[in-house]
CSV table of C-alpha atoms and ligand atoms in Angstrom, one decimal:
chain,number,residue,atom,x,y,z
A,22,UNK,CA,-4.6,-36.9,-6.1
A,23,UNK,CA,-3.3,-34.3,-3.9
A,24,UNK,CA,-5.5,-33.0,-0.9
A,25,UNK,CA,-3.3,-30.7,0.7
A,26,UNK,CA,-0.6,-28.1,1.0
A,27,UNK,CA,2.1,-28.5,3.4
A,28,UNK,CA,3.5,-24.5,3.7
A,29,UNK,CA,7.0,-23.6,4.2
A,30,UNK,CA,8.4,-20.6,5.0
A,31,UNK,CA,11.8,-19.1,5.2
A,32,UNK,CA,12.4,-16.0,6.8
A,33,UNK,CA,9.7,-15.8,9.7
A,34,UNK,CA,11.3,-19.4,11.0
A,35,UNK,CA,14.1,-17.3,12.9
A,36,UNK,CA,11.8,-14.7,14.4
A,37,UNK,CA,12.6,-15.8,17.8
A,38,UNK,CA,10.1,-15.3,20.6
A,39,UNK,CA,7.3,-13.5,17.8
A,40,UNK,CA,7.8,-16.5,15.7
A,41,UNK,CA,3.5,-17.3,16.2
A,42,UNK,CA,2.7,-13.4,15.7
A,43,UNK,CA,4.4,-14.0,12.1
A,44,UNK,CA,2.7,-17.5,11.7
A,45,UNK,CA,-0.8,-16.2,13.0
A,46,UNK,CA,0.0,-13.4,10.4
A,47,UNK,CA,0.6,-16.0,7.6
A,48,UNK,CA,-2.2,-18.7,8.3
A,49,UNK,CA,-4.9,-15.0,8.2
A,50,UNK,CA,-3.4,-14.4,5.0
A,51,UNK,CA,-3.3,-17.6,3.7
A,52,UNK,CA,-7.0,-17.6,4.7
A,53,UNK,CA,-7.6,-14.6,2.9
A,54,UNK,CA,-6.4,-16.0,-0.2
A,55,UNK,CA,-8.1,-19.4,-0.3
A,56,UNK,CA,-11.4,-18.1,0.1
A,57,UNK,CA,-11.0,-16.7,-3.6
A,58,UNK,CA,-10.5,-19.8,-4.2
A,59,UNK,CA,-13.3,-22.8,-5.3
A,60,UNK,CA,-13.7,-25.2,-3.0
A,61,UNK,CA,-13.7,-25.2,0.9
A,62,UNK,CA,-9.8,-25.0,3.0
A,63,UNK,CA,-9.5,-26.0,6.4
A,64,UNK,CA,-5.7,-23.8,7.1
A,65,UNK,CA,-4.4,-24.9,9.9
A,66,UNK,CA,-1.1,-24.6,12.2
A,67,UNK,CA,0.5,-27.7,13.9
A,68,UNK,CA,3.9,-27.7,15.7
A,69,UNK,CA,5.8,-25.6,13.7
A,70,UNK,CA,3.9,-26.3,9.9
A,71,UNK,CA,0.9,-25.0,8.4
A,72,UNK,CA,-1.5,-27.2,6.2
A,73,UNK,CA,-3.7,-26.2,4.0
A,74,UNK,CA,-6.4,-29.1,3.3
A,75,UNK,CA,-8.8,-29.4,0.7
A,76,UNK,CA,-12.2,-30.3,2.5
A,77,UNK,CA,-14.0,-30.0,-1.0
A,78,UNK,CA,-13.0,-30.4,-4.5
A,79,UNK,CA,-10.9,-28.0,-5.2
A,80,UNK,CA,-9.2,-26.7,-8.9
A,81,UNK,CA,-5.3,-27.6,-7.7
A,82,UNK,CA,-4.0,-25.2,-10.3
A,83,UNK,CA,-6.0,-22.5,-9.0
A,84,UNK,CA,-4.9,-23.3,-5.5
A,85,UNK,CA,-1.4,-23.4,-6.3
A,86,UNK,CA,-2.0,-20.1,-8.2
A,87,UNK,CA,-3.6,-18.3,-5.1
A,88,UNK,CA,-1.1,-19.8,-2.7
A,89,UNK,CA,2.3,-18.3,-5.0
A,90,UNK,CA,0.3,-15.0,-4.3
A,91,UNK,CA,0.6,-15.2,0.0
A,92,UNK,CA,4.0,-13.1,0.9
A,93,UNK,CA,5.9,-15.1,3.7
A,94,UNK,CA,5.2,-18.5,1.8
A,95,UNK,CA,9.1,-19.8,0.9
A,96,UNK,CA,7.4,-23.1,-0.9
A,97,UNK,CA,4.6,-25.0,-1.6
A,98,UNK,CA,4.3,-28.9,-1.2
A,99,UNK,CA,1.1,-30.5,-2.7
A,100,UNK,CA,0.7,-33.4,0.1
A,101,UNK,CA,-1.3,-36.7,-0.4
A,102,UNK,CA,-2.5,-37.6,3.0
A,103,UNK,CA,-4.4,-40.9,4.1
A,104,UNK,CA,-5.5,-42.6,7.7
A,105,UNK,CA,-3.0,-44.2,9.4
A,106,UNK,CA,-4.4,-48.2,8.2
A,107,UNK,CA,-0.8,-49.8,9.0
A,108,UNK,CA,2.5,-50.3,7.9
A,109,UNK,CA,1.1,-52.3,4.6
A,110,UNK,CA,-1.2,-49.9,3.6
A,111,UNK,CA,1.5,-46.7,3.8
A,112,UNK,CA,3.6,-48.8,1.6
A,113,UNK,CA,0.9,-49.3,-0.7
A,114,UNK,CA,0.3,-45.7,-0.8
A,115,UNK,CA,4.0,-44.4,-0.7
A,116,UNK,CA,4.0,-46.9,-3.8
A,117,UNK,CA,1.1,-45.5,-5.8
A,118,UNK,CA,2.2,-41.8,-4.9
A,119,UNK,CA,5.8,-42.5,-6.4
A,120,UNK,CA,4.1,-44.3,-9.5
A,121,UNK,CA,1.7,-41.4,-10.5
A,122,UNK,CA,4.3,-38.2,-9.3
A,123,UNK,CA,7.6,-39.5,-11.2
A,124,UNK,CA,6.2,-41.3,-14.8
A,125,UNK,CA,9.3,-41.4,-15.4
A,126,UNK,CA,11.6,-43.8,-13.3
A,127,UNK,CA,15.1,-43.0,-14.3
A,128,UNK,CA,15.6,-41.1,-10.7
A,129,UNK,CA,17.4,-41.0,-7.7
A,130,UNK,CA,15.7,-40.8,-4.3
A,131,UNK,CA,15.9,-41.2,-0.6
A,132,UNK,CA,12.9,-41.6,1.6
A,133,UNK,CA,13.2,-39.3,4.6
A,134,UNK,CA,10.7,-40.5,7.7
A,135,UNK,CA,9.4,-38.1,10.4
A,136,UNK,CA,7.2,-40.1,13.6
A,137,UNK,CA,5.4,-37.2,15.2
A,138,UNK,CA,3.8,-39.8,16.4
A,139,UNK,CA,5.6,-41.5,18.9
A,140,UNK,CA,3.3,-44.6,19.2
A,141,UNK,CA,3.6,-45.2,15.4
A,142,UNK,CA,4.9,-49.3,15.9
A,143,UNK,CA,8.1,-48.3,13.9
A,144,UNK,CA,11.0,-45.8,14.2
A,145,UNK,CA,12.1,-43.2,11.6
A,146,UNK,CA,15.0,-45.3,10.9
A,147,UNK,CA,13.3,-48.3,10.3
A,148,UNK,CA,10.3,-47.1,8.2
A,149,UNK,CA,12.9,-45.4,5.9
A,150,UNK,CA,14.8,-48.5,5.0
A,151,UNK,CA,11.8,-50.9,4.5
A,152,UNK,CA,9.9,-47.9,2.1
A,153,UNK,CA,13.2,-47.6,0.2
A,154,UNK,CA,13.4,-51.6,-0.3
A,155,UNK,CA,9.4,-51.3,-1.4
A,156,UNK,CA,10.1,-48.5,-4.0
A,157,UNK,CA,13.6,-50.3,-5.0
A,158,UNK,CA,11.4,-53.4,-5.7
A,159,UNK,CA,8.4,-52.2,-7.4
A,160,UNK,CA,10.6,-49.5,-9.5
A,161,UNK,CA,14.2,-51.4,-10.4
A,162,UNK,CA,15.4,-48.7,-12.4
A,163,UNK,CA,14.8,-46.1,-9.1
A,164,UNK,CA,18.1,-45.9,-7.2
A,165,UNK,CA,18.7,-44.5,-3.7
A,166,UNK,CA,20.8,-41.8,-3.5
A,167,UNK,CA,21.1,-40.3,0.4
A,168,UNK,CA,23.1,-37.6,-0.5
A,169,UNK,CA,21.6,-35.6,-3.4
A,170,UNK,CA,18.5,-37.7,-4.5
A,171,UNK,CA,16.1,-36.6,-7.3
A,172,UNK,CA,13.4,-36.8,-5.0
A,173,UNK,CA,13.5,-36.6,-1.5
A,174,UNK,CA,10.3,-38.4,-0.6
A,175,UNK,CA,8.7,-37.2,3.0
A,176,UNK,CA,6.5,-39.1,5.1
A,177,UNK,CA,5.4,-37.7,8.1
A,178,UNK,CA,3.7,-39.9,10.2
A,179,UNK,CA,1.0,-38.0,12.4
A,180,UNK,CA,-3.2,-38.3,13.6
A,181,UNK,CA,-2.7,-38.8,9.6
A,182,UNK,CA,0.2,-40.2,7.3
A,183,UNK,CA,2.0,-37.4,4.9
A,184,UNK,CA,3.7,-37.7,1.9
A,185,UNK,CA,4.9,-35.3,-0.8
A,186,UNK,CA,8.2,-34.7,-2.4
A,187,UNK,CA,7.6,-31.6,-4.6
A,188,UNK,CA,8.5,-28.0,-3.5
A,189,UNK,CA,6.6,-25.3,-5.5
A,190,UNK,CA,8.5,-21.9,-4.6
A,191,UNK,CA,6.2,-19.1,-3.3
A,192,UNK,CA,7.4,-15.7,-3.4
A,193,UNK,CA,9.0,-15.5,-0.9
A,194,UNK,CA,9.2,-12.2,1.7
A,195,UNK,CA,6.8,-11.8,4.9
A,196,UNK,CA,3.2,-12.2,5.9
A,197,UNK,CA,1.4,-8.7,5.1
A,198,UNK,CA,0.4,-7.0,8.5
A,199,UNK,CA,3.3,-7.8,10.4
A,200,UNK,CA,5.0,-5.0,9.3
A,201,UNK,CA,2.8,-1.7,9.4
A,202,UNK,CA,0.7,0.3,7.2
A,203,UNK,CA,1.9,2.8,4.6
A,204,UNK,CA,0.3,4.8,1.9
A,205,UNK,CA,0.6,4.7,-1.4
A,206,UNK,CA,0.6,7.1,-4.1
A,207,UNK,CA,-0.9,5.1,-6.9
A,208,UNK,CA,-1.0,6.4,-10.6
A,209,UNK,CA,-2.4,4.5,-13.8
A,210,UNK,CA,1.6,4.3,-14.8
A,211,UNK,CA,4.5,1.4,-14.5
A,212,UNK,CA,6.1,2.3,-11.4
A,213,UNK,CA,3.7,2.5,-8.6
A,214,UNK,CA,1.9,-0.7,-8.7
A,215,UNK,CA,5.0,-2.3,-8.7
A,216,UNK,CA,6.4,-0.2,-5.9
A,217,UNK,CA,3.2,-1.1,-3.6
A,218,UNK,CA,3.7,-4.2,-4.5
A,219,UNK,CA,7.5,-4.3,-3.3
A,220,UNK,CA,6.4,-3.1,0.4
A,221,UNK,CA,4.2,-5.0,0.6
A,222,UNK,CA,6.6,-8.2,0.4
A,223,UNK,CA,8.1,-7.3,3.4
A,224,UNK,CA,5.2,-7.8,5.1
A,225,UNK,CA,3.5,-3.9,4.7
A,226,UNK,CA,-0.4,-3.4,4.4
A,227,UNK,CA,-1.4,-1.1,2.0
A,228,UNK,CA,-3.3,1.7,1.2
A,229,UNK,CA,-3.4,3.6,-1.7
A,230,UNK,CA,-4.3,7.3,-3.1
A,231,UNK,CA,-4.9,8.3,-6.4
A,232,UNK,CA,-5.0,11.9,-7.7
A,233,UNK,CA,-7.5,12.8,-10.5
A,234,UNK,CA,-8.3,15.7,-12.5
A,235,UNK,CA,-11.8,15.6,-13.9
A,236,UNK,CA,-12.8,16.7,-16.8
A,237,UNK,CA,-8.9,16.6,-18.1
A,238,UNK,CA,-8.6,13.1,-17.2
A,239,UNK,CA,-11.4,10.7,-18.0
A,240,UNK,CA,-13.0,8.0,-15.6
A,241,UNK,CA,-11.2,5.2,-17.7
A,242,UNK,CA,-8.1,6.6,-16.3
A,243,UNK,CA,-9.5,6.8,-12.9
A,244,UNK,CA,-11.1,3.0,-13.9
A,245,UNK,CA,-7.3,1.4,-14.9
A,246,UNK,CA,-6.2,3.0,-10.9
A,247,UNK,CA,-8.6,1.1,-9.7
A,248,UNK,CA,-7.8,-2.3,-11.5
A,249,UNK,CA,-4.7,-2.0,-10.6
A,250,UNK,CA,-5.4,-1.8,-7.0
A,251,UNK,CA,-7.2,-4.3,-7.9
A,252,UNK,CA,-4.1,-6.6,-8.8
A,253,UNK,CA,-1.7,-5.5,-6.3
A,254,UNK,CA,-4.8,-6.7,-3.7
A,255,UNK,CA,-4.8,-10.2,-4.5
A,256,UNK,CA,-1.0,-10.1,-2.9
A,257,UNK,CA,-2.1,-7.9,-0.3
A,258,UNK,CA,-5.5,-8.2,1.0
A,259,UNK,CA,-8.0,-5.2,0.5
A,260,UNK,CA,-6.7,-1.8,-0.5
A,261,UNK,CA,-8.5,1.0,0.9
A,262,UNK,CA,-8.2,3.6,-2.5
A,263,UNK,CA,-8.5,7.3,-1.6
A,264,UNK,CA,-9.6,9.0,-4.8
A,265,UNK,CA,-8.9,13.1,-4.5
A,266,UNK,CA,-10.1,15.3,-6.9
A,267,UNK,CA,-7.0,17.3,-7.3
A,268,UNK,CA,-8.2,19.4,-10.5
A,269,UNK,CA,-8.8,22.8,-8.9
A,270,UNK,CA,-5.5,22.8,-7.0
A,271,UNK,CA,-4.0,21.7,-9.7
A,272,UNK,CA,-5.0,24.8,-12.4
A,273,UNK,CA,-4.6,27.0,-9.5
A,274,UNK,CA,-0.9,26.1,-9.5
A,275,UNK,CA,-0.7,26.6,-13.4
A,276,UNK,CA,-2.3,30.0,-12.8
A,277,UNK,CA,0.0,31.4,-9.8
A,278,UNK,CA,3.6,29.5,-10.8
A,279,UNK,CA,6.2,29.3,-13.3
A,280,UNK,CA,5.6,26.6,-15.7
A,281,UNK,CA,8.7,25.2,-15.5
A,282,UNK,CA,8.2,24.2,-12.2
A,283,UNK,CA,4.7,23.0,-12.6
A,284,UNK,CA,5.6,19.1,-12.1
A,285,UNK,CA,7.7,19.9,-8.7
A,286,UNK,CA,5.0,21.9,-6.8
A,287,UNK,CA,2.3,19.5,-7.9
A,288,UNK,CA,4.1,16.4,-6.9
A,289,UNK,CA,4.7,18.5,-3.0
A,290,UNK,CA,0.5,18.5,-3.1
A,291,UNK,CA,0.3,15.1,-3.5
A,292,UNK,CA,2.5,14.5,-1.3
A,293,UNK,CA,1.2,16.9,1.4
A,294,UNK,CA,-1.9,15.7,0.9
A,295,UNK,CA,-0.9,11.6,0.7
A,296,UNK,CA,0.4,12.1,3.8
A,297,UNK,CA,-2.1,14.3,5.6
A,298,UNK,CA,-4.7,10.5,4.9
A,299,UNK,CA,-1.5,8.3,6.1
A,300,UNK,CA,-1.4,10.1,9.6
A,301,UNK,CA,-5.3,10.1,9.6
A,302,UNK,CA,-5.2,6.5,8.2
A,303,UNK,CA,-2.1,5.5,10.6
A,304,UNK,CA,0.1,4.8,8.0
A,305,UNK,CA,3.6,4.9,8.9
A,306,UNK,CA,5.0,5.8,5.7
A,307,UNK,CA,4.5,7.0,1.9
A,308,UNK,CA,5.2,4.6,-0.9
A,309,UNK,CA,5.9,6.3,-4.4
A,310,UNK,CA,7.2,4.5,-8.2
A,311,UNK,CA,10.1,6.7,-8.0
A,312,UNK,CA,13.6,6.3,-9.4
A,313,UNK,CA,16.6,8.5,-10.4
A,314,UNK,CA,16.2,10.2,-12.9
A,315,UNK,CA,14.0,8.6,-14.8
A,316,UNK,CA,12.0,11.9,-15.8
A,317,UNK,CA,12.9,15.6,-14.5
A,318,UNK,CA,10.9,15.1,-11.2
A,319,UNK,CA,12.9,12.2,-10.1
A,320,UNK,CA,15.9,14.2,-10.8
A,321,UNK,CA,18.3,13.5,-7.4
A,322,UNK,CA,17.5,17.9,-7.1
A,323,UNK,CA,14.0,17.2,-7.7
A,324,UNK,CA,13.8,14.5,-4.8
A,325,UNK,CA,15.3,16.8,-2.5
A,326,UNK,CA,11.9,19.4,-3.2
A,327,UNK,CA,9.3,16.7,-3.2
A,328,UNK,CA,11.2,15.2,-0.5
A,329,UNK,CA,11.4,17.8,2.2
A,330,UNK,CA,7.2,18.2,3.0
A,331,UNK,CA,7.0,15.0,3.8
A,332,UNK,CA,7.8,14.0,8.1
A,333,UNK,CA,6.9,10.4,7.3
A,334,UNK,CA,9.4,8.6,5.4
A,335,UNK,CA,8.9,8.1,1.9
A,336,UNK,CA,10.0,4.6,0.7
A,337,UNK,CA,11.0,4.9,-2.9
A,338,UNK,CA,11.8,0.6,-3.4
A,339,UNK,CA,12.3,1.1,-7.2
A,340,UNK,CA,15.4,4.3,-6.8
A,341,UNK,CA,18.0,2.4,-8.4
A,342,UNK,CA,15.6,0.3,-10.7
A,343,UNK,CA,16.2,0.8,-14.7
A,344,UNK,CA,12.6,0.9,-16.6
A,345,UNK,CA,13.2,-2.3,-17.9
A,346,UNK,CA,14.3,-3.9,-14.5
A,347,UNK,CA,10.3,-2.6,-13.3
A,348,UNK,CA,8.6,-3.8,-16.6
A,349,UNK,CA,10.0,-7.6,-15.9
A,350,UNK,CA,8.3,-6.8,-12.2
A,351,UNK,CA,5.1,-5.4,-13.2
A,352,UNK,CA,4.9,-8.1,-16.1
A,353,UNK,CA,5.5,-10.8,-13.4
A,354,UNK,CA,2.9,-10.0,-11.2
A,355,UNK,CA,0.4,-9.1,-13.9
A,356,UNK,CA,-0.5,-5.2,-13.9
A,357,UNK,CA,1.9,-4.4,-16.9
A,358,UNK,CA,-1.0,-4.6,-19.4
A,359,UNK,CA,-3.2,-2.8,-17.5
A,360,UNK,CA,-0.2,0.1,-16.7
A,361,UNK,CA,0.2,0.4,-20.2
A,362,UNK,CA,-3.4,1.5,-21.1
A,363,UNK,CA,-3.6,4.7,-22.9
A,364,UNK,CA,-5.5,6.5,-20.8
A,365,UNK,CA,-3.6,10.1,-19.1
A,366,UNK,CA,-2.8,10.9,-15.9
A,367,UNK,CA,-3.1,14.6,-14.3
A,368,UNK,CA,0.7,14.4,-14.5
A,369,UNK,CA,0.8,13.8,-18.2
A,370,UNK,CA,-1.4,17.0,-19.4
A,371,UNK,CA,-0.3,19.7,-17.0
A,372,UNK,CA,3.3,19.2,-17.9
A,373,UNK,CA,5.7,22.1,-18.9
A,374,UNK,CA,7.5,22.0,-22.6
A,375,UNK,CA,10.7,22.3,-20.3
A,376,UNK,CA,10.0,21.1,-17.0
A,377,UNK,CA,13.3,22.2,-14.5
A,378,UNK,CA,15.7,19.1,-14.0
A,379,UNK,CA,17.3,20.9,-11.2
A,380,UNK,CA,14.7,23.0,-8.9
A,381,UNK,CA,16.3,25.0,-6.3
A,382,UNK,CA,13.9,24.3,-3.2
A,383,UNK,CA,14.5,28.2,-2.4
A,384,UNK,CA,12.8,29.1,-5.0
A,385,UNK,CA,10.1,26.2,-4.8
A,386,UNK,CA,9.1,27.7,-1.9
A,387,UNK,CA,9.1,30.9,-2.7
A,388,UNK,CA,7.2,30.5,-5.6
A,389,UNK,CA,4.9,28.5,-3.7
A,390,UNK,CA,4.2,31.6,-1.5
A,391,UNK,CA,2.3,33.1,-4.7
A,392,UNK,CA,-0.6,30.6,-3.6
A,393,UNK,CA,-1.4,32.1,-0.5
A,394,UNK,CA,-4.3,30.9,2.0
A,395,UNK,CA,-6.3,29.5,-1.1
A,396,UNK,CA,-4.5,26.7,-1.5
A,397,UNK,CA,-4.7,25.5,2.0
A,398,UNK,CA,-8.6,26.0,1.5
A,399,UNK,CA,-8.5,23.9,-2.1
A,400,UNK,CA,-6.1,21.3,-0.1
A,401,UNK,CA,-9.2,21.2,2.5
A,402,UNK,CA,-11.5,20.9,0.0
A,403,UNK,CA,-10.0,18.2,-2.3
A,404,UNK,CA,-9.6,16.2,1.8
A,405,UNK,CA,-12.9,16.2,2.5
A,406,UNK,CA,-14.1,15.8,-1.0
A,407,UNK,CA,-12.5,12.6,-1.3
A,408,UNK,CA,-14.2,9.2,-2.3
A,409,UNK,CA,-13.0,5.8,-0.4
A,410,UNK,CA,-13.3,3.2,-2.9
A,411,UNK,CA,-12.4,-0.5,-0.9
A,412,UNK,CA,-10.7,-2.6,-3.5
A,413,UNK,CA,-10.3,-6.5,-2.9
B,1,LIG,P1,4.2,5.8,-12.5
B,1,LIG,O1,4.6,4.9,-13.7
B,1,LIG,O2,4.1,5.1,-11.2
B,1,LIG,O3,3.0,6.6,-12.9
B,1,LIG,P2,5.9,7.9,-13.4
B,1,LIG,O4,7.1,7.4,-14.1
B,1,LIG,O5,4.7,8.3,-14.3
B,1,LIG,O6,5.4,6.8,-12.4
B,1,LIG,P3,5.7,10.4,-12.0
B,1,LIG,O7,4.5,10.8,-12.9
B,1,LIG,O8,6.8,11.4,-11.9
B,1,LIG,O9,6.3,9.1,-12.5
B,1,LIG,O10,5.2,10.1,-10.6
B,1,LIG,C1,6.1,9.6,-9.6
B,1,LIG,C2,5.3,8.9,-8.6
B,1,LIG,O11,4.4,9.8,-8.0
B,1,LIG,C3,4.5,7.8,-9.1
B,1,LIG,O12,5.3,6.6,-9.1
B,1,LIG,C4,3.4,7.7,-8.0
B,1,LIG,O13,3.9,7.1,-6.8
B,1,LIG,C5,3.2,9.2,-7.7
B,1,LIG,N1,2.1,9.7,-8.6
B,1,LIG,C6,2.2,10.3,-9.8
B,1,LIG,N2,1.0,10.7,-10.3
B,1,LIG,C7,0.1,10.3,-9.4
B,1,LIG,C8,-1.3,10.4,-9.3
B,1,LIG,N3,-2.0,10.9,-10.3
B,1,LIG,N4,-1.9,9.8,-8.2
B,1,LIG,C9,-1.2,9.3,-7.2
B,1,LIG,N5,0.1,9.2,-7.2
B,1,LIG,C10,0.8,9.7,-8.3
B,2,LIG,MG1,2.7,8.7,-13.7
């Protein structure tokens, strides 16, 4: 029965003068997400609200679904909408909308008018008493209550008549795009599709690199990076994956440094290199799955070493997250079964039996020193090697 979505949003209402940049933002990714979708959506922006209308048959479920997916989206109304054919006819309808919604008529509810158009025969005032006498006669065990009703039934009166009543929530945050790019450095694991995820929300596009380390990690792990980009795209629109082969700066590392420190000086590559594409790329940031402490390279003395060859600020949304706290996340927005695949990382089989927990960035760097001007040549090489894989 419904044909269309009435969109409400929270936060971008009190944008002040860029208010349309952040609604232009929303309708494009509202767009975005609909054309996944079955069926044919005309989205469109009128005095302050955005519709989204069905002009085909459409699967409502999977609309709804799609729509919880657009950041900036604060709820979802499913609208029935007809031609304005007179005052008899909106009763009719108001009367066979509250019949088939609320099955169940034990409810309080207060009928709240809008006349956008101002040649509608009736005011606001008057259209709400004579619908609530209607609904009180065809449904005596309906009551009105103006204060906190059940059901606060809208009717917007417009080129077309509106009603709906039911607020789906959306998730909430800001349009994607209206806040920058930034880079992120996605792995097969837990943490960093969540993370991209989390920037994203506040209205961030994304990009994403991914290290690999062929032969000693397999395409299936290189496979589950890309389905997870995958995921995290159908919240924020195409993901432009950069895949670097990082195997021979990787095993030059194990041959020049102390084991122990392995982890650290590999994590400084990828973040070197992550942002070397975010300038190129014009990110404005790096994006990692971080948090304290969680393994010895998130110590808070192993942040300060991967930290400090980085100019671009790193954001790091999950620091103060427990693992649990990011499995309810990642399970919520559907990549935990994917994350929890089997297949390795480069991280997970060049790892030291006793990895430092608290590197001294003096001697990081000094140890670095032992790799000389071949490792700015395998950093070039691994930059210009690298594959662009568009995920959407
Ligand atoms: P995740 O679950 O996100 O893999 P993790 O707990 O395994 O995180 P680390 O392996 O220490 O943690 O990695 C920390 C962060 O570094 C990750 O969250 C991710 O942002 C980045 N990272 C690690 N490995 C890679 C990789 N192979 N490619 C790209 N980024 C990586
Ligand atoms: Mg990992």
């Amino acid at each position: 029965m419904f044909k269309a979505f009435l969109i409400k949003y929270a936060e971008i209402g009190v944008k002040g003068k860029n208010r349309h940049l952040f609604e232009d933002a929303l309708v494009h990714q509202i767009k975005v997400a609909m054309k996944r979708c079955e069926g044919k959506f005309y989205v469109h922006k009128t005095q302050g609200r955005i519709f989204v209308e069905a002009e085909t048959e459409f699967d409502y479920d999977e609309a709804v679904a799609r729509l919880k997916q657009v950041f900036g989206i604060w709820g979802i109304c499913p609208v029935v909408y007809a031609e304005d054919g007179g005052f008899e006819q909106l009763t009719k309808d108001v009367l066979d909308y509250v019949d088939k919604v609320y099955p169940d008529k034990k409810k309080t509810f207060k009928v709240n008018a809008r006349r956008a158009n101002k040649n509608y025969p009736k005011e606001s005032m008057e259209i709400n008493a004579d619908l609530g006498e209607a609904i009180l006669n065809a449904f005596p065990e309906m009551t009105v209550d103006v204060h906190e009703p059940d059901i606060m039934l809208n009717v917007e009166i417009r080129e077309k008549i509106y009603i709906y009543s039911e607020i789906i929530p959306g998730p909430g945050g800001m349009p994607v795009g209206t806040g920058g790019k930034a880079m992120l450095l996605l792995s097969g694991g837990i943490d960093s599709p969540v993370a991209g995820y989390m920037i994203a929300k506040r209205g961030v596009k994304i990009d994403a690199t991914y290290f690999h380390a062929p032969p000693y990690t397999s395409e299936r792990a290189k496979q589950k990076v890309v389905d997870l980009a995958r995921i995290v795209s159908q919240y924020t629109g195409p993901i432009y994956l950069h895949v670097i082969n990082f195997t021979d700066i990787q095993l030059y590392i194990h041959e020049k440094c102390p084991h122990e420190e392995l982890t650290i000086i590999m994590r400084r590559y990828m973040m070197r290199i992550a942002e070397q594409i975010a300038k190129e790329t014009d990110c404005l940031g790096l994006i990692t799955g971080e948090s304290i402490g969680q393994v010895a390279s998130q110590t808070m003395a192993s942040l300060v070493c991967t930290n400090e060859v980085c100019e671009l600020p790193v954001y790091r949304p999950l620091i103060g997250f427990d693992k649990q706290d990011i499995v309810d996340i990642s399970e919520k927005i559907g990549t935990f079964e994917t994350s929890i695949q089997p297949y390795e990382d480069c991280c997970t089989i060049f790892v030291a039996k006793h990895p430092v927990t608290k590197p001294n960035v003096k001697y990081i760097r000094r140890h670095e020193e032992n790799l000389s001007e071949k490792i700015d040549e395998l950093v070039k090489t691994a930059l210009e090697t690298q594959e662009l894989i568009i995920v959407e």
